[in-house]
């Protein structure tokens, strides 16, 4: 079986998981890893028996590397992803993909011009329970979709020092809302602030509205001493509730509460497997570069809404891409 040559740029907390999963997958050959922290690069490379680089420019010259996962600090993602695309590599870039939509748009354009795959690390989409919720909305098993509420709270992970909770955390749920409703929100109203973090917001409440009348509410913070990650979806006939931590799912109606048993699966493994499959079989990814672009645009509009204390309209998402 042909194996895809892969590499990881940025091997901190998350990147080393990408490297581990690539070592575990049948269809990938982890060729190298890169981290600006040369000691860390060496240690992780030794752990996986691959080549270490402290400079991505050198690593990207390696013709064995066909695809690259970019897991650097959030503010470095776009720069490294662009380098990889210019070097002719397929790219999975972690969320939030870029610092602004201009950078994100450049990634989309470069990938398209060079016929390369570009996907964004919206891991939640790979959780089987979330896929079932999406399907149940589509087939109207819970009636008409009315609203959805997401909560993603935890203590501040102090290794994250370059973005706030909106671009780091709420962005997952912004993507989830687009994913399950198959619609782009038309407006956003948000309130956010900082209680402990000196530089960035560490709590946010975001409300999205959709043309069809449905709404989504997202609560994110780095203040709660333990981790809660849930999604509640209200349909006209039933509710669906997902716990992302345990992957447990409940469907509640007037008559009964059901708990479909979906075996727990590592979302990162499903995500990377899918990325590799899309490259090798030339398939469209479940998360496109445009999905990443739109989620970032909504996150930035939420920040603007809070700063102005006013609703921000979202329209012509792709206008700036033209
Ligand atoms: N999709 C998810 O569920 C998920 C989960 C966790 C983290 N993330 C994302 O992954 C990224 C990394 O997060 P983390 O928690 O691992 O952070 P981290 O600080 O633990 O690791 C980042 C690593 O990148 C390295 N680095 C920074 N700039 C670099 C560059 N230009 N070239 C090479 N290496 C560079 C740093 O030295 C560090 O080792 C972030 O963008 C974060 O948003 C996504």
Tab-separated table of C-alpha atoms and ligand atoms in Angstrom:
chain	number	residue	atom	x	y	z
A	1	UNK	CA	0.000	0.000	0.000
A	2	UNK	CA	1.332	3.435	-0.901
A	3	UNK	CA	1.923	5.552	2.177
A	4	UNK	CA	1.589	9.334	2.236
A	5	UNK	CA	4.693	11.147	3.476
A	6	UNK	CA	3.624	13.529	6.239
A	7	UNK	CA	5.210	16.007	8.647
A	8	UNK	CA	4.141	18.179	11.562
A	9	UNK	CA	5.199	21.794	12.175
A	10	UNK	CA	4.896	22.790	15.842
A	11	UNK	CA	5.115	19.889	18.251
A	12	UNK	CA	3.841	21.338	21.511
A	13	UNK	CA	0.825	19.932	23.358
A	14	UNK	CA	-1.292	19.391	20.256
A	15	UNK	CA	1.285	18.828	17.501
A	16	UNK	CA	2.791	15.852	19.282
A	17	UNK	CA	-0.661	14.227	19.223
A	18	UNK	CA	-0.778	14.779	15.460
A	19	UNK	CA	2.642	13.110	15.192
A	20	UNK	CA	1.528	10.175	17.365
A	21	UNK	CA	-1.628	9.610	15.309
A	22	UNK	CA	0.350	9.735	12.060
A	23	UNK	CA	2.642	7.062	13.474
A	24	UNK	CA	-0.427	4.935	14.238
A	25	UNK	CA	-2.179	5.274	10.864
A	26	UNK	CA	-1.599	2.602	8.239
A	27	UNK	CA	-1.561	4.912	5.253
A	28	UNK	CA	0.958	7.475	6.520
A	29	UNK	CA	4.677	7.638	6.820
A	30	UNK	CA	5.706	10.279	9.369
A	31	UNK	CA	8.861	11.642	7.743
A	32	UNK	CA	9.802	14.564	9.962
A	33	UNK	CA	8.715	17.049	12.586
A	34	UNK	CA	9.690	20.661	13.063
A	35	UNK	CA	9.641	22.987	16.050
A	36	UNK	CA	11.394	26.323	16.577
A	37	UNK	CA	12.300	24.953	19.982
A	38	UNK	CA	15.186	22.784	18.744
A	39	UNK	CA	15.402	20.745	21.950
A	40	UNK	CA	11.706	19.928	21.787
A	41	UNK	CA	12.015	19.065	18.097
A	42	UNK	CA	14.828	16.648	18.837
A	43	UNK	CA	13.023	14.989	21.743
A	44	UNK	CA	9.787	14.464	19.793
A	45	UNK	CA	11.665	13.300	16.689
A	46	UNK	CA	13.573	10.758	18.805
A	47	UNK	CA	10.345	9.545	20.354
A	48	UNK	CA	8.910	8.801	16.907
A	49	UNK	CA	12.128	7.846	15.142
A	50	UNK	CA	11.923	10.614	12.514
A	51	UNK	CA	14.047	13.553	11.405
A	52	UNK	CA	13.980	16.768	13.486
A	53	UNK	CA	14.069	20.271	12.038
A	54	UNK	CA	14.139	23.635	13.798
A	55	UNK	CA	13.412	25.414	10.517
A	56	UNK	CA	10.345	24.630	8.451
A	57	UNK	CA	12.003	26.080	5.322
A	58	UNK	CA	14.599	23.269	5.459
A	59	UNK	CA	12.021	20.592	6.192
A	60	UNK	CA	9.771	21.687	3.338
A	61	UNK	CA	12.601	21.041	0.863
A	62	UNK	CA	12.352	17.339	1.695
A	63	UNK	CA	10.545	15.744	-1.285
A	64	UNK	CA	9.373	12.830	0.869
A	65	UNK	CA	7.059	15.236	2.700
A	66	UNK	CA	3.800	15.426	0.755
A	67	UNK	CA	1.470	16.814	3.415
A	68	UNK	CA	2.016	18.971	6.458
A	69	UNK	CA	0.013	19.590	9.615
A	70	UNK	CA	0.566	23.057	11.041
A	71	UNK	CA	0.180	23.119	14.837
A	72	UNK	CA	2.218	26.174	15.823
A	73	UNK	CA	1.074	29.025	18.062
A	74	UNK	CA	-2.140	30.422	16.615
A	75	UNK	CA	-0.516	33.645	15.386
A	76	UNK	CA	2.061	31.673	13.373
A	77	UNK	CA	-0.354	29.243	11.695
A	78	UNK	CA	-1.017	31.191	8.488
A	79	UNK	CA	2.637	32.021	7.875
A	80	UNK	CA	3.705	28.379	8.205
A	81	UNK	CA	0.732	27.075	6.232
A	82	UNK	CA	1.499	29.499	3.392
A	83	UNK	CA	5.135	28.373	3.298
A	84	UNK	CA	4.014	24.754	3.093
A	85	UNK	CA	1.551	25.504	0.275
A	86	UNK	CA	4.230	27.426	-1.631
A	87	UNK	CA	6.450	24.369	-1.255
A	88	UNK	CA	3.725	22.265	-2.923
A	89	UNK	CA	2.537	20.419	0.206
A	90	UNK	CA	-1.073	19.634	1.138
A	91	UNK	CA	-1.952	21.357	4.397
A	92	UNK	CA	-4.020	20.730	7.489
A	93	UNK	CA	-3.825	23.951	9.455
A	94	UNK	CA	-5.042	24.092	13.017
A	95	UNK	CA	-7.772	26.483	14.064
A	96	UNK	CA	-8.070	29.480	14.080
A	97	UNK	CA	-6.234	29.087	10.730
A	98	UNK	CA	-4.982	32.701	10.604
A	99	UNK	CA	-4.880	35.970	12.476
A	100	UNK	CA	-7.328	37.636	10.092
A	101	UNK	CA	-9.454	36.826	7.057
A	102	UNK	CA	-6.961	38.464	4.689
A	103	UNK	CA	-4.348	35.875	5.664
A	104	UNK	CA	-6.951	33.097	5.558
A	105	UNK	CA	-8.040	34.184	2.080
A	106	UNK	CA	-4.429	34.036	0.883
A	107	UNK	CA	-4.228	30.420	2.024
A	108	UNK	CA	-7.412	29.516	0.145
A	109	UNK	CA	-6.166	31.196	-3.026
A	110	UNK	CA	-2.711	29.620	-2.873
A	111	UNK	CA	-4.119	26.144	-2.279
A	112	UNK	CA	-6.542	26.517	-5.165
A	113	UNK	CA	-3.962	27.910	-7.595
A	114	UNK	CA	-1.613	25.036	-6.827
A	115	UNK	CA	-4.226	22.267	-6.771
A	116	UNK	CA	-3.474	21.427	-3.133
A	117	UNK	CA	-5.705	20.216	-0.321
A	118	UNK	CA	-6.297	22.708	2.469
A	119	UNK	CA	-8.300	21.779	5.546
A	120	UNK	CA	-8.743	23.279	9.017
A	121	UNK	CA	-8.599	21.488	12.391
A	122	UNK	CA	-12.293	21.606	13.289
A	123	UNK	CA	-12.145	18.360	15.148
A	124	UNK	CA	-15.708	18.392	16.503
A	125	UNK	CA	-17.105	17.568	13.048
A	126	UNK	CA	-15.558	14.111	13.318
A	127	UNK	CA	-17.345	13.147	16.541
A	128	UNK	CA	-19.975	10.533	15.580
A	129	UNK	CA	-22.572	12.055	17.968
A	130	UNK	CA	-22.310	15.435	16.266
A	131	UNK	CA	-22.688	13.796	12.868
A	132	UNK	CA	-25.850	12.083	14.132
A	133	UNK	CA	-27.216	15.422	15.358
A	134	UNK	CA	-26.581	16.941	11.933
A	135	UNK	CA	-28.300	14.016	10.223
A	136	UNK	CA	-31.273	14.193	12.626
A	137	UNK	CA	-31.697	17.887	11.855
A	138	UNK	CA	-31.478	17.255	8.119
A	139	UNK	CA	-34.022	14.422	8.165
A	140	UNK	CA	-36.221	16.339	10.640
A	141	UNK	CA	-36.122	13.497	13.186
A	142	UNK	CA	-36.335	16.171	15.900
A	143	UNK	CA	-38.810	18.274	13.927
A	144	UNK	CA	-37.837	21.776	12.892
A	145	UNK	CA	-34.572	23.100	14.292
A	146	UNK	CA	-35.325	25.965	16.674
A	147	UNK	CA	-32.058	26.741	18.458
A	148	UNK	CA	-28.753	25.332	19.634
A	149	UNK	CA	-26.698	26.154	22.709
A	150	UNK	CA	-23.028	25.297	23.117
A	151	UNK	CA	-20.965	25.548	26.265
A	152	UNK	CA	-17.190	25.123	26.211
A	153	UNK	CA	-15.571	26.213	29.459
A	154	UNK	CA	-12.417	25.332	31.346
A	155	UNK	CA	-9.499	26.843	33.232
A	156	UNK	CA	-7.146	29.042	31.217
A	157	UNK	CA	-4.593	26.786	29.522
A	158	UNK	CA	-1.655	29.128	30.240
A	159	UNK	CA	0.415	27.846	27.319
A	160	UNK	CA	-1.997	29.810	25.088
A	161	UNK	CA	-0.701	33.355	25.131
A	162	UNK	CA	-1.337	34.771	21.689
A	163	UNK	CA	-5.134	34.684	21.223
A	164	UNK	CA	-8.207	34.966	23.437
A	165	UNK	CA	-10.988	32.496	24.143
A	166	UNK	CA	-12.991	33.480	21.039
A	167	UNK	CA	-10.369	32.592	18.424
A	168	UNK	CA	-9.075	29.679	20.464
A	169	UNK	CA	-12.219	28.046	21.831
A	170	UNK	CA	-15.531	29.578	20.722
A	171	UNK	CA	-14.442	29.180	17.110
A	172	UNK	CA	-15.052	25.413	17.435
A	173	UNK	CA	-18.694	26.069	18.294
A	174	UNK	CA	-19.065	28.736	15.634
A	175	UNK	CA	-18.058	26.055	13.140
A	176	UNK	CA	-20.363	23.496	14.785
A	177	UNK	CA	-23.351	25.843	14.390
A	178	UNK	CA	-22.653	26.254	10.665
A	179	UNK	CA	-22.068	22.516	10.336
A	180	UNK	CA	-25.295	21.321	11.953
A	181	UNK	CA	-27.569	23.993	10.479
A	182	UNK	CA	-25.930	23.950	7.033
A	183	UNK	CA	-26.428	27.711	7.032
A	184	UNK	CA	-24.274	30.781	7.530
A	185	UNK	CA	-25.413	33.148	10.282
A	186	UNK	CA	-26.644	36.535	9.118
A	187	UNK	CA	-25.797	38.427	12.304
A	188	UNK	CA	-23.865	38.167	15.543
A	189	UNK	CA	-24.224	39.834	18.914
A	190	UNK	CA	-21.615	39.162	21.578
A	191	UNK	CA	-20.421	40.228	24.998
A	192	UNK	CA	-16.958	39.334	26.168
A	193	UNK	CA	-14.328	40.484	28.588
A	194	UNK	CA	-11.306	39.632	30.605
A	195	UNK	CA	-11.350	38.647	34.276
A	196	UNK	CA	-7.919	37.054	34.707
A	197	UNK	CA	-6.153	37.217	31.378
A	198	UNK	CA	-4.136	40.433	30.965
A	199	UNK	CA	-4.081	40.681	27.205
A	200	UNK	CA	-7.087	38.862	25.754
A	201	UNK	CA	-10.740	38.112	26.504
A	202	UNK	CA	-11.215	35.068	28.710
A	203	UNK	CA	-15.018	34.849	28.606
A	204	UNK	CA	-17.514	35.327	25.811
A	205	UNK	CA	-21.212	34.931	25.137
A	206	UNK	CA	-22.061	34.913	21.459
A	207	UNK	CA	-25.472	34.827	19.803
A	208	UNK	CA	-25.820	34.001	16.128
A	209	UNK	CA	-28.986	34.438	14.113
A	210	UNK	CA	-29.848	32.710	10.862
A	211	UNK	CA	-32.062	33.783	7.981
A	212	UNK	CA	-34.486	30.929	8.676
A	213	UNK	CA	-35.152	32.367	12.144
A	214	UNK	CA	-33.141	29.880	14.174
A	215	UNK	CA	-30.593	31.023	16.702
A	216	UNK	CA	-27.399	29.718	18.254
A	217	UNK	CA	-25.930	30.665	21.594
A	218	UNK	CA	-22.285	30.013	22.475
A	219	UNK	CA	-20.760	30.345	25.922
A	220	UNK	CA	-16.984	30.029	26.244
A	221	UNK	CA	-14.625	30.831	29.058
A	222	UNK	CA	-11.274	30.131	30.661
A	223	UNK	CA	-12.643	30.767	34.162
A	224	UNK	CA	-14.525	27.587	35.099
A	225	UNK	CA	-12.312	25.321	37.235
A	226	UNK	CA	-13.339	22.187	35.312
A	227	UNK	CA	-14.024	21.248	31.722
A	228	UNK	CA	-17.592	21.344	30.341
A	229	UNK	CA	-18.117	20.872	26.624
A	230	UNK	CA	-21.729	20.372	25.628
A	231	UNK	CA	-24.178	20.994	22.840
A	232	UNK	CA	-27.969	21.198	23.294
A	233	UNK	CA	-30.116	21.265	20.198
A	234	UNK	CA	-33.812	22.123	20.411
A	235	UNK	CA	-36.104	20.831	17.710
A	236	UNK	CA	-39.870	21.280	17.569
A	237	UNK	CA	-40.353	17.551	18.415
A	238	UNK	CA	-37.326	16.612	20.495
A	239	UNK	CA	-34.068	17.749	22.052
A	240	UNK	CA	-30.609	16.353	21.424
A	241	UNK	CA	-27.809	16.728	23.931
A	242	UNK	CA	-24.160	15.870	23.346
A	243	UNK	CA	-21.355	15.732	25.877
A	244	UNK	CA	-18.174	16.199	23.824
A	245	UNK	CA	-15.983	14.944	26.665
A	246	UNK	CA	-17.621	11.531	26.965
A	247	UNK	CA	-19.231	11.534	23.492
A	248	UNK	CA	-22.532	10.557	25.181
A	249	UNK	CA	-25.660	11.554	23.293
A	250	UNK	CA	-29.266	11.881	24.488
A	251	UNK	CA	-32.455	12.317	22.466
A	252	UNK	CA	-35.380	13.523	24.566
A	253	UNK	CA	-39.008	13.838	23.516
A	254	UNK	CA	-42.338	13.994	25.371
A	255	UNK	CA	-42.500	10.205	25.235
A	256	UNK	CA	-39.000	9.010	25.982
A	257	UNK	CA	-35.303	9.619	26.499
A	258	UNK	CA	-33.058	7.599	24.236
A	259	UNK	CA	-29.324	7.248	24.481
A	260	UNK	CA	-27.895	6.030	21.163
A	261	UNK	CA	-24.690	4.189	21.963
A	262	UNK	CA	-21.988	5.304	19.593
A	263	UNK	CA	-18.606	3.787	20.381
A	264	UNK	CA	-16.072	6.368	21.606
A	265	UNK	CA	-13.591	7.243	18.870
A	266	UNK	CA	-10.565	9.501	18.946
A	267	UNK	CA	-11.659	12.506	16.845
A	268	UNK	CA	-8.068	13.408	15.909
A	269	UNK	CA	-7.546	9.950	14.449
A	270	UNK	CA	-10.737	10.257	12.388
A	271	UNK	CA	-9.730	13.749	11.278
A	272	UNK	CA	-6.234	12.787	10.105
A	273	UNK	CA	-7.475	9.564	8.490
A	274	UNK	CA	-9.983	11.634	6.529
A	275	UNK	CA	-7.346	14.210	5.498
A	276	UNK	CA	-5.094	11.458	4.132
A	277	UNK	CA	-8.008	9.751	2.360
A	278	UNK	CA	-9.005	13.054	0.709
A	279	UNK	CA	-5.477	13.589	-0.602
A	280	UNK	CA	-4.976	10.037	-1.828
A	281	UNK	CA	-8.433	9.635	-3.315
A	282	UNK	CA	-8.778	13.261	-4.463
A	283	UNK	CA	-11.946	13.823	-2.425
A	284	UNK	CA	-13.393	17.067	-1.041
A	285	UNK	CA	-12.672	17.351	2.693
A	286	UNK	CA	-15.407	17.541	5.320
A	287	UNK	CA	-13.840	20.827	6.463
A	288	UNK	CA	-12.821	23.109	3.600
A	289	UNK	CA	-10.538	26.103	3.695
A	290	UNK	CA	-13.679	28.190	3.176
A	291	UNK	CA	-15.198	26.722	6.361
A	292	UNK	CA	-12.112	27.904	8.237
A	293	UNK	CA	-12.318	31.317	6.603
A	294	UNK	CA	-15.998	31.757	7.505
A	295	UNK	CA	-15.565	30.653	11.119
A	296	UNK	CA	-12.741	33.164	11.521
A	297	UNK	CA	-14.841	35.905	9.961
A	298	UNK	CA	-17.707	35.181	12.398
A	299	UNK	CA	-15.303	35.072	15.375
A	300	UNK	CA	-13.890	38.450	14.395
A	301	UNK	CA	-17.377	39.889	13.914
A	302	UNK	CA	-18.261	38.671	17.432
A	303	UNK	CA	-15.252	40.557	18.791
A	304	UNK	CA	-16.333	43.662	16.904
A	305	UNK	CA	-19.886	43.314	18.216
A	306	UNK	CA	-18.679	43.199	21.799
A	307	UNK	CA	-16.371	46.181	21.318
A	308	UNK	CA	-19.169	48.248	19.764
A	309	UNK	CA	-21.919	46.855	21.974
A	310	UNK	CA	-24.006	46.365	18.859
A	311	UNK	CA	-25.192	43.616	16.578
A	312	UNK	CA	-22.930	43.022	13.573
A	313	UNK	CA	-24.430	41.894	10.279
A	314	UNK	CA	-22.739	39.089	8.415
A	315	UNK	CA	-23.165	39.123	4.683
A	316	UNK	CA	-21.260	38.412	1.509
A	317	UNK	CA	-18.784	36.210	3.320
A	318	UNK	CA	-16.813	35.562	0.187
A	319	UNK	CA	-16.759	39.209	-0.914
A	320	UNK	CA	-13.217	39.768	0.313
A	321	UNK	CA	-12.028	36.594	-1.382
A	322	UNK	CA	-12.787	37.815	-4.876
B	1	LIG	N1	-8.361	21.417	17.008
B	1	LIG	C1	-8.207	21.302	18.297
B	1	LIG	O1	-9.041	20.726	18.972
B	1	LIG	C2	-6.982	21.886	18.954
B	1	LIG	C3	-6.613	21.471	20.241
B	1	LIG	C4	-5.473	22.046	20.805
B	1	LIG	C5	-4.728	22.989	20.099
B	1	LIG	N2	-5.122	23.360	18.863
B	1	LIG	C6	-4.359	24.358	18.080
B	1	LIG	O2	-3.054	23.856	17.856
B	1	LIG	C7	-2.095	24.901	17.892
B	1	LIG	C8	-0.998	24.567	18.905
B	1	LIG	O3	-1.552	24.523	20.191
B	1	LIG	P1	-0.730	23.870	21.404
B	1	LIG	O4	-1.679	23.791	22.526
B	1	LIG	O5	-0.029	22.637	20.946
B	1	LIG	O6	0.351	25.015	21.704
B	1	LIG	P2	1.826	24.802	22.269
B	1	LIG	O7	2.280	26.150	22.708
B	1	LIG	O8	1.839	23.684	23.269
B	1	LIG	O9	2.671	24.326	21.009
B	1	LIG	C9	3.002	25.151	19.950
B	1	LIG	C10	4.362	24.698	19.431
B	1	LIG	O10	4.636	25.356	18.208
B	1	LIG	C11	6.004	25.728	18.190
B	1	LIG	N3	6.144	26.815	17.202
B	1	LIG	C12	5.663	28.074	17.290
B	1	LIG	N4	5.910	28.745	16.145
B	1	LIG	C13	6.563	27.885	15.322
B	1	LIG	C14	7.046	27.980	13.988
B	1	LIG	N5	6.934	29.095	13.270
B	1	LIG	N6	7.662	26.886	13.449
B	1	LIG	C15	7.779	25.731	14.159
B	1	LIG	N7	7.320	25.595	15.437
B	1	LIG	C16	6.698	26.649	16.000
B	1	LIG	C17	6.327	26.117	19.631
B	1	LIG	O11	7.710	26.074	19.908
B	1	LIG	C18	5.529	25.056	20.378
B	1	LIG	O12	6.292	23.893	20.619
B	1	LIG	C19	-2.863	26.180	18.230
B	1	LIG	O13	-3.123	26.888	17.036
B	1	LIG	C20	-4.193	25.685	18.813
B	1	LIG	O14	-5.270	26.544	18.549
B	1	LIG	C21	-6.214	22.815	18.272
